[in-house]
mmCIF file of C-alpha atoms in Angstrom:
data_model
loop_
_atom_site.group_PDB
_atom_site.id
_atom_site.type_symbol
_atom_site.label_atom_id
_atom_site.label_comp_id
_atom_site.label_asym_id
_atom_site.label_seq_id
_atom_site.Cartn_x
_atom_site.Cartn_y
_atom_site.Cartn_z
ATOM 1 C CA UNK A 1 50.463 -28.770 35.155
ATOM 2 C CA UNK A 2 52.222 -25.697 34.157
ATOM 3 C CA UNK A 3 50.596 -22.182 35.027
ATOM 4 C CA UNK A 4 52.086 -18.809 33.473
ATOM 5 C CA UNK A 5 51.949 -16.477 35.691
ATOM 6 C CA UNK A 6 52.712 -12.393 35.916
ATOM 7 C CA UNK A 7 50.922 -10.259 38.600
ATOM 8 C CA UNK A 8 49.433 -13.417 39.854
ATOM 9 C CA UNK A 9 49.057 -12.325 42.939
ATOM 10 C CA UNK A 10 45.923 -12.721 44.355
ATOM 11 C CA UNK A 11 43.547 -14.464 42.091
ATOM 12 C CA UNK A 12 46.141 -17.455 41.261
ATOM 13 C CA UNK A 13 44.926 -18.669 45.266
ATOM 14 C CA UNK A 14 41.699 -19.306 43.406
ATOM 15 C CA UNK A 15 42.762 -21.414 40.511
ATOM 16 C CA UNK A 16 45.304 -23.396 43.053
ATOM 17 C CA UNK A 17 42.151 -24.013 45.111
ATOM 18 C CA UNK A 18 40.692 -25.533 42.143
ATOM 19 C CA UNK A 19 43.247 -27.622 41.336
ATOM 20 C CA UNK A 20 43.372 -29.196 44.752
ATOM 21 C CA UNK A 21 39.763 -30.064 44.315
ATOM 22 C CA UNK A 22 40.733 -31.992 41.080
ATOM 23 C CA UNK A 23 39.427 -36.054 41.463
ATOM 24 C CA UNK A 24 42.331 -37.142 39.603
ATOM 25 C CA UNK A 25 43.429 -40.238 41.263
ATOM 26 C CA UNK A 26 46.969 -40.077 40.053
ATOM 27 C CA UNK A 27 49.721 -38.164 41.255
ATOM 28 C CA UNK A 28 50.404 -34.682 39.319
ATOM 29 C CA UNK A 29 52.740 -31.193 40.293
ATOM 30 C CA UNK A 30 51.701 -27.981 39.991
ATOM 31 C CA UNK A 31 54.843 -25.446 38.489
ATOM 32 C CA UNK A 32 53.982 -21.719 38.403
ATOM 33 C CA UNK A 33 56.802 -20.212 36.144
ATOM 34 C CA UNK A 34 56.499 -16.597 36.605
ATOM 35 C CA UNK A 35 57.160 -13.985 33.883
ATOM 36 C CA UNK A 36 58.283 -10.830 36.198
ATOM 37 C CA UNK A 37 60.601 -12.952 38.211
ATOM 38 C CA UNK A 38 58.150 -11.755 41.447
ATOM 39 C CA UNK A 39 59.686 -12.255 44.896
ATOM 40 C CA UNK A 40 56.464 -11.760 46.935
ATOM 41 C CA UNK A 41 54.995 -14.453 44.727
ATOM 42 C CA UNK A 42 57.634 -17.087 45.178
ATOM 43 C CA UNK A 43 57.801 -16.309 48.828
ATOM 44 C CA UNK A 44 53.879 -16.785 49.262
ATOM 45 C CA UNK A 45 53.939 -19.967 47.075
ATOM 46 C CA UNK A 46 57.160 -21.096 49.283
ATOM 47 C CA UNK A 47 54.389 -21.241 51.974
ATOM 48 C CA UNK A 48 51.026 -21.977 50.614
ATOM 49 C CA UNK A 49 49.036 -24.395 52.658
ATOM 50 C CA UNK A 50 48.466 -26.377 49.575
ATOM 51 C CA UNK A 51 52.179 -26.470 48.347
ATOM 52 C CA UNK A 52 52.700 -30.630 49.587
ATOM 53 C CA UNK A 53 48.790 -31.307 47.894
ATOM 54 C CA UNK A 54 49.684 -29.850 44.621
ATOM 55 C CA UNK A 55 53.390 -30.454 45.043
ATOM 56 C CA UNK A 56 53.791 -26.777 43.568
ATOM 57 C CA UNK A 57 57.071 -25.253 42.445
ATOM 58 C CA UNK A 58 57.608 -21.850 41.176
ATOM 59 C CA UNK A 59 60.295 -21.226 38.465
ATOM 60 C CA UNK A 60 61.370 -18.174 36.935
ATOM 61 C CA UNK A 61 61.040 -17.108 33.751
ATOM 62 C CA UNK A 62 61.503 -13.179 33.155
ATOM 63 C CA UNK A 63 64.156 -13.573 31.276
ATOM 64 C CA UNK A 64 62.360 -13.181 28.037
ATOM 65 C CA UNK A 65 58.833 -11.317 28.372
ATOM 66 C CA UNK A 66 55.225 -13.544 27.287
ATOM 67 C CA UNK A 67 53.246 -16.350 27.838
ATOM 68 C CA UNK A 68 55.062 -18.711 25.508
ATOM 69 C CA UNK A 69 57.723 -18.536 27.163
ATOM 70 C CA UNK A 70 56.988 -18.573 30.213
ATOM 71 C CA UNK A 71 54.954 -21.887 29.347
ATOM 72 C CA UNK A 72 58.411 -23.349 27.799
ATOM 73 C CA UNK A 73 60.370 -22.967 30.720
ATOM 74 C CA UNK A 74 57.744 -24.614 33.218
ATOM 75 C CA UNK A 75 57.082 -26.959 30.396
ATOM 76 C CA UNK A 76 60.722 -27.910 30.521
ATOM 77 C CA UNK A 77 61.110 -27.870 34.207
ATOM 78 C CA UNK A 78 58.111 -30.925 34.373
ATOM 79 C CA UNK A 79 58.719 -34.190 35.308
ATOM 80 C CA UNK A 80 55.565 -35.134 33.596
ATOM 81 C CA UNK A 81 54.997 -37.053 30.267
ATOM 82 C CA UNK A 82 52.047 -35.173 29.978
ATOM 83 C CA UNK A 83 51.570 -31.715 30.403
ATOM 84 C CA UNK A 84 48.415 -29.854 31.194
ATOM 85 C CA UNK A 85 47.843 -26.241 31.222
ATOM 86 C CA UNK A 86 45.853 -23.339 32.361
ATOM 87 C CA UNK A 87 45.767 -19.577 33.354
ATOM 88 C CA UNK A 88 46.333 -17.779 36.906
ATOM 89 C CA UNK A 89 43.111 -16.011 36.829
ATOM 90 C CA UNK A 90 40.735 -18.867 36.190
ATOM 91 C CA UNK A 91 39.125 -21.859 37.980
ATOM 92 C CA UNK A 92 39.316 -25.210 36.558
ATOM 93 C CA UNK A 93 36.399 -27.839 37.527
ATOM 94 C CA UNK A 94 36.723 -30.839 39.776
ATOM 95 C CA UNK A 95 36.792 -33.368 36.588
ATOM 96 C CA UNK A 96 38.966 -31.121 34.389
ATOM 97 C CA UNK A 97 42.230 -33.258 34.516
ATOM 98 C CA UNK A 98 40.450 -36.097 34.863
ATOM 99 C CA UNK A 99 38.831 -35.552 31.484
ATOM 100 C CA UNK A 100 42.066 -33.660 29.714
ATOM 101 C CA UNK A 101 44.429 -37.184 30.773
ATOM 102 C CA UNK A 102 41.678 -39.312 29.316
ATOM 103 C CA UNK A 103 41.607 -37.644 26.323
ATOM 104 C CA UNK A 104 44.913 -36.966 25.966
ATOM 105 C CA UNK A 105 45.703 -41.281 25.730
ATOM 106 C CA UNK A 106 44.600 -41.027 22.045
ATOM 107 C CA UNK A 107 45.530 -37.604 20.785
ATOM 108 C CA UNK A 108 49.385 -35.605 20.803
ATOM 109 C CA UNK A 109 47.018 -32.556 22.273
ATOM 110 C CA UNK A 110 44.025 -31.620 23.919
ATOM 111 C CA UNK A 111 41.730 -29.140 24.529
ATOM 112 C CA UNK A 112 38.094 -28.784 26.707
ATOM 113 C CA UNK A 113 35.236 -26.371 27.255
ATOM 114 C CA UNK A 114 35.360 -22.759 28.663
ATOM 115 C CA UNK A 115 32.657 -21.133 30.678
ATOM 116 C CA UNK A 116 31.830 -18.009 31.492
ATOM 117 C CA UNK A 117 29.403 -17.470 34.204
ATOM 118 C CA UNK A 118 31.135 -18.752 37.715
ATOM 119 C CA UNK A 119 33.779 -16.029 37.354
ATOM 120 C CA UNK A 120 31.898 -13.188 35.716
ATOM 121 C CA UNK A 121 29.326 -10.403 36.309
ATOM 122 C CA UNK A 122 26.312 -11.661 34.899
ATOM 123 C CA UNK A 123 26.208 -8.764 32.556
ATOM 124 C CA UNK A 124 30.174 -8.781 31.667
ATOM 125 C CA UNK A 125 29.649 -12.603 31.272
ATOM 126 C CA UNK A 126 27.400 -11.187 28.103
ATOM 127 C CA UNK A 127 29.761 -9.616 26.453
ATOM 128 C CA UNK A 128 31.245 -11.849 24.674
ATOM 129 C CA UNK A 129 30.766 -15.430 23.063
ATOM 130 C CA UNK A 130 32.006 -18.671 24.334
ATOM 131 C CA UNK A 131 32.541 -21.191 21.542
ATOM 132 C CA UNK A 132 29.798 -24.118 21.458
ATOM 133 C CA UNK A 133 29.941 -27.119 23.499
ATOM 134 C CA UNK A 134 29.724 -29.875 20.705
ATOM 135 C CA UNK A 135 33.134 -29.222 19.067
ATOM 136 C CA UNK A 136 36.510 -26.974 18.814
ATOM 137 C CA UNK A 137 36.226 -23.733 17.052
ATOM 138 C CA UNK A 138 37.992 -23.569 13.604
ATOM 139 C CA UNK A 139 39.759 -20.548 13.091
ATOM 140 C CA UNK A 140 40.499 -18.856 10.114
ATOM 141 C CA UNK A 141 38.880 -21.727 7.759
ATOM 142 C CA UNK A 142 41.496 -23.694 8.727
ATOM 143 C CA UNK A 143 42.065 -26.281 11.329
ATOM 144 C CA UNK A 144 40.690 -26.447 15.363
ATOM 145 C CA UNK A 145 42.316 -24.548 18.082
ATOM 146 C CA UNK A 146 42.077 -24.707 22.272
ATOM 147 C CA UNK A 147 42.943 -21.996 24.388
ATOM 148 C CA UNK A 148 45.751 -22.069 26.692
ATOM 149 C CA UNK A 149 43.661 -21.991 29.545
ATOM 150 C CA UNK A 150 42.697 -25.474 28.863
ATOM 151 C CA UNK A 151 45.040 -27.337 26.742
ATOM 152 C CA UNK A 152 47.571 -30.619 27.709
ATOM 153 C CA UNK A 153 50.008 -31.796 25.189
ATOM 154 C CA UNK A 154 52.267 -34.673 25.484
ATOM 155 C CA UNK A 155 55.959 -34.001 26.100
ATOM 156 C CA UNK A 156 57.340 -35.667 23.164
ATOM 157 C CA UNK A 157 54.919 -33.471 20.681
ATOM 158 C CA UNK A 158 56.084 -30.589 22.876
ATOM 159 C CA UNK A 159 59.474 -31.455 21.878
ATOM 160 C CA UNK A 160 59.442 -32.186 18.528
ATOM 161 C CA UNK A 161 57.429 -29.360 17.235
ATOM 162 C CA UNK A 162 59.939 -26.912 19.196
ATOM 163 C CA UNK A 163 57.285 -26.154 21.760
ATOM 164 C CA UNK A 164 55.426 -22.555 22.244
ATOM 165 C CA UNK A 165 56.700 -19.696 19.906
ATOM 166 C CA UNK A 166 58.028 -17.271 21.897
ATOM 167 C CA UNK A 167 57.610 -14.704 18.969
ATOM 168 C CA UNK A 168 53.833 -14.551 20.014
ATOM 169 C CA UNK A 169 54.739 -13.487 23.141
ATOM 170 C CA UNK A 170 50.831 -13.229 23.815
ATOM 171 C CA UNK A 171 47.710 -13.459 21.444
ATOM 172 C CA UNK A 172 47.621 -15.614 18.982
ATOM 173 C CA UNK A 173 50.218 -18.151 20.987
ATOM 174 C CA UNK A 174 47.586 -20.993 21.441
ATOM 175 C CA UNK A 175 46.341 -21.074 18.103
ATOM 176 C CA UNK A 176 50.044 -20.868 16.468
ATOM 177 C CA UNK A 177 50.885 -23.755 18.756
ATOM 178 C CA UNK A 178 47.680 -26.006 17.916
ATOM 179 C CA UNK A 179 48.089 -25.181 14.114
ATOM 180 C CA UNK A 180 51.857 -26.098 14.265
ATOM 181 C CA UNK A 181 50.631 -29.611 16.391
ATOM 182 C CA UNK A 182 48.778 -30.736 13.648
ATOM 183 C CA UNK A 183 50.906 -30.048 10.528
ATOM 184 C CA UNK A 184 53.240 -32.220 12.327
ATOM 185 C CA UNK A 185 50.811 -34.774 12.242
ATOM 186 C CA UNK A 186 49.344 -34.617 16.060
ATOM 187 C CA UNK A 187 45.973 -35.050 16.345
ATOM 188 C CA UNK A 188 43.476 -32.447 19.024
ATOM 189 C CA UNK A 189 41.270 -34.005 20.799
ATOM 190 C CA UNK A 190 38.438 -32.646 22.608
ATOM 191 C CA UNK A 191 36.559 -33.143 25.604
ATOM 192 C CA UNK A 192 33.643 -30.675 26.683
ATOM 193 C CA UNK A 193 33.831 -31.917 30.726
ATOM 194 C CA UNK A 194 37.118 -30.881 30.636
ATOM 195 C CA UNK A 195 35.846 -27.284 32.054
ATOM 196 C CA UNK A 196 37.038 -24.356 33.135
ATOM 197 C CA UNK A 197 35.565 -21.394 34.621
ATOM 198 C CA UNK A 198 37.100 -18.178 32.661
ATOM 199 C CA UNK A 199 37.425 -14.828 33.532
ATOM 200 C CA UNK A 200 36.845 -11.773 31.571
ATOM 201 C CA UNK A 201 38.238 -8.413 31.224
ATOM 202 C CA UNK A 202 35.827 -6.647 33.303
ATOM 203 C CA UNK A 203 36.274 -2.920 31.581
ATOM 204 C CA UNK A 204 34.976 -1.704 27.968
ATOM 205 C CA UNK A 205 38.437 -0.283 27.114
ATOM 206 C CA UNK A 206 39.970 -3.444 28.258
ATOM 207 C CA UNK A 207 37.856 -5.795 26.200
ATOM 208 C CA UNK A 208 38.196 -3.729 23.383
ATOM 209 C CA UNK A 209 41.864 -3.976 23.676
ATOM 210 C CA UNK A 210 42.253 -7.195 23.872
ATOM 211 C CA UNK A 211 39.640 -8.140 21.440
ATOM 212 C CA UNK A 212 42.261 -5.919 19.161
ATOM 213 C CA UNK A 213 44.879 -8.123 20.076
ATOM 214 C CA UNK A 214 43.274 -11.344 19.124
ATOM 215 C CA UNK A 215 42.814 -9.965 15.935
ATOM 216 C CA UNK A 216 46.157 -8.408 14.796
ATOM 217 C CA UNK A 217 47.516 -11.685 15.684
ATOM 218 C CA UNK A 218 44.968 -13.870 13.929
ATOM 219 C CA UNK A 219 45.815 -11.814 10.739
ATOM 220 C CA UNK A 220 49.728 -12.837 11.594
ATOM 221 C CA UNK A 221 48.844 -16.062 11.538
ATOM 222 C CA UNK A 222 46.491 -16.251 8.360
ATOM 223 C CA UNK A 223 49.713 -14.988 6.347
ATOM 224 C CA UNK A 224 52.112 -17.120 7.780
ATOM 225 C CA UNK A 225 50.102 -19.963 7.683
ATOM 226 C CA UNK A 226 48.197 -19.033 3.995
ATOM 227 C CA UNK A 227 50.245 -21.675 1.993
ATOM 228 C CA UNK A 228 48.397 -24.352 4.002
ATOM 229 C CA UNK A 229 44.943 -23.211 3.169
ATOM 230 C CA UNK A 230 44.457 -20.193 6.619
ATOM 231 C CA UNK A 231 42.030 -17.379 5.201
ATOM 232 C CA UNK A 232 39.794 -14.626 6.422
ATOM 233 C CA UNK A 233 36.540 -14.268 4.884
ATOM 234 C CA UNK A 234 35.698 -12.614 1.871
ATOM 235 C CA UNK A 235 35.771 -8.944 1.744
ATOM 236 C CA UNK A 236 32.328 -7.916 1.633
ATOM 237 C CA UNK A 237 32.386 -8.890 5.233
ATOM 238 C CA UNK A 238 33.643 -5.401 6.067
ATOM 239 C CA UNK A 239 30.611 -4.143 4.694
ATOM 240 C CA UNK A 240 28.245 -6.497 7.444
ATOM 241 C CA UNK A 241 30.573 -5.596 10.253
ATOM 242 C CA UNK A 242 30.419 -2.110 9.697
ATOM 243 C CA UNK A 243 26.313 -2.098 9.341
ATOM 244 C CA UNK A 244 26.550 -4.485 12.540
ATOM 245 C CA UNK A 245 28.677 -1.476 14.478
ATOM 246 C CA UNK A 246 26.277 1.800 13.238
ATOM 247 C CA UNK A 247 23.233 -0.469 14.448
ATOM 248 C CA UNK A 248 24.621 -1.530 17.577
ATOM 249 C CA UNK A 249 26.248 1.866 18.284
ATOM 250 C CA UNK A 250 26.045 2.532 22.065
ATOM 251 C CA UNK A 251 25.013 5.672 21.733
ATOM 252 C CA UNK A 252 21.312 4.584 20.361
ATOM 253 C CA UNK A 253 18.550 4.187 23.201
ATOM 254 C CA UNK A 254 18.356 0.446 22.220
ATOM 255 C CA UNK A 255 21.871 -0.044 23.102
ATOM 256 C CA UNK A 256 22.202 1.868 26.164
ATOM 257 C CA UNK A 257 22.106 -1.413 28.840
ATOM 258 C CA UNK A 258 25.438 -2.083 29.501
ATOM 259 C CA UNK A 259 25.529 -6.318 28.272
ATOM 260 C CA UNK A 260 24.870 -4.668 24.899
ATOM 261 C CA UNK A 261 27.700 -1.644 24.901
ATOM 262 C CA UNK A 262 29.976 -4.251 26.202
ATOM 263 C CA UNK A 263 29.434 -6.452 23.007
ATOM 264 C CA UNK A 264 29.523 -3.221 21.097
ATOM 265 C CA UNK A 265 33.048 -2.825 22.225
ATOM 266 C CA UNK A 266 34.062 -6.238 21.804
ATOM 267 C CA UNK A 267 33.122 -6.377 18.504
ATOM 268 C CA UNK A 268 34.507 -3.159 17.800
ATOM 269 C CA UNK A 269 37.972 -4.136 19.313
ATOM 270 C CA UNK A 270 38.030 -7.536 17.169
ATOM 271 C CA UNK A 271 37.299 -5.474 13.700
ATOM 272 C CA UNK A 272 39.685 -2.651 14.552
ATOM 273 C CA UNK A 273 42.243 -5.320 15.286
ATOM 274 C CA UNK A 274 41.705 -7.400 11.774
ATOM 275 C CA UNK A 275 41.872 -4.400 9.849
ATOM 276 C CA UNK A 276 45.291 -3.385 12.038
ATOM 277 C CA UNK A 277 46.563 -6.303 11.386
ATOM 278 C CA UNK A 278 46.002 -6.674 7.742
ATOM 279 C CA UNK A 279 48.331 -3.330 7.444
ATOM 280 C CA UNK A 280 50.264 -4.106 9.831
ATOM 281 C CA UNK A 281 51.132 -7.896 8.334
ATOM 282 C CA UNK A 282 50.650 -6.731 4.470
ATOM 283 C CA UNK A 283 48.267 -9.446 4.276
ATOM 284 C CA UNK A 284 44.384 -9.073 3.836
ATOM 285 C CA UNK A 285 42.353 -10.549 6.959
ATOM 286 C CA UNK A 286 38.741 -9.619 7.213
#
């Protein structure tokens, strides 16, 4: 397993808790490859209580700034055939690489189910949607995506398609990666009981932000990947996200509980984001 990690320091104890709670009855290593290169991290991993359990290694990867990368260089430090990821600040479930491994037998990647009430505030945990249980989202009109925070590939697809793209340092990194999977002819697989607890953003100017971020980089990859059929949706959308935002506006007495302003800005954040990105990227994403 291969966990990116900058500032991990101290929520990654929780996520390395879960992982040593995993019923996986075959042997597995956990390798933290850190992004800022962090001293006190590596020292307090050097000693964790759980290092022999999870037979954790820290590598370091600030060399080049992002989550790609710092996913290729653990990625490349595993001994593993079969590599399983997920993200410092969440908590996978007891069956999670159970379920991923099993999967993973008949498919070059894999992907599971996000949830978002362990980890959350029960009114931040309603701020924004989790995809539904029965399938993988499709992004873009295009083809099924996982998350980082739950994904496992196989080391040979890994290799072959180049692995992560280090030019998404950030957003948009697990989608480019799943896209790029499957044009080379690797199937996704899914299973929902691979789960994992997920953590939100827990301020309105954060969620915004990174709502904004998703976005620019989803309209990155609808141009680069456009030749292969990626779109937005039609125009007129605008039109129905803007009427969505004045009716929703937190500033109107029916939107002054906080789950609601919280969507507001979510929402807000994602359309900002597509219409940034469509300047940004010359290429029309609504």
């Amino acid at each position: 397993m291969v966990i990116a990690a900058y500032r991990a320091l101290p929520d990654i104890d929780t996520q390395l808790s879960a992982l040593a709670a995993q019923d996986f009855d075959g042997d597995f290593e956990v390798i933290v490859s850190d992004n800022l290169g962090d001293d006190e991290l590596r020292a307090h991993l050097d000693d964790h209580p759980l290092r022999e359990r999870l037979q954790l290694r820290w590598v370091d990867s600030a060399d080049v700034a992002g989550t790609s990368h710092a996913r290729n260089v653990g990625t490349r430090a595993a001994r593993s055939a079969f590599i399983a990821y997920c993200d410092q600040d969440d908590a996978v479930y007891p069956g999670w690489l159970s379920a991923v491994a099993d999967t993973a037998a008949g498919h070059g990647m894999v992907g599971g189910l996000l949830e978002r009430e362990t980890l959350n505030d029960p009114v931040v945990a309603q701020w924004r949607a989790i995809p539904p249980a029965d399938e993988l989202p499709v992004l873009a009109h295009f083809l099924p995506i996982t998350f980082g925070a739950n994904m496992g590939i196989w080391r040979s697809a890994f290799d072959e398609i180049g692995g992560w793209d280090d030019s998404y340092p950030t957003a948009g990194s697990d989608v480019e990666i799943c896209w790029r999977a499957q044009l080379h002819g690797y199937s996704l697989g899914y299973n929902p009981e691979a789960l994992v607890a997920y953590r939100y953003r827990t301020t309105a100017r954060d969620m915004f932000g990174q709502a904004s971020e998703y976005s620019v980089a989803e309209a990155r990859l609808a141009k680069q990947y456009a030749a292969q059929g990626a779109r937005g949706n039609h125009p007129v959308a605008v039109v129905v996200y803007a009427a969505w935002l004045l009716f929703r506006l937190p500033i109107l007495p029916w939107n002054w509980p906080k789950a609601r302003r919280g969507q507001w800005y979510w929402m807000a954040g994602a359309i900002a984001g597509r219409l940034k990105g469509s300047w940004v990227h010359r290429h029309l994403y609504v």
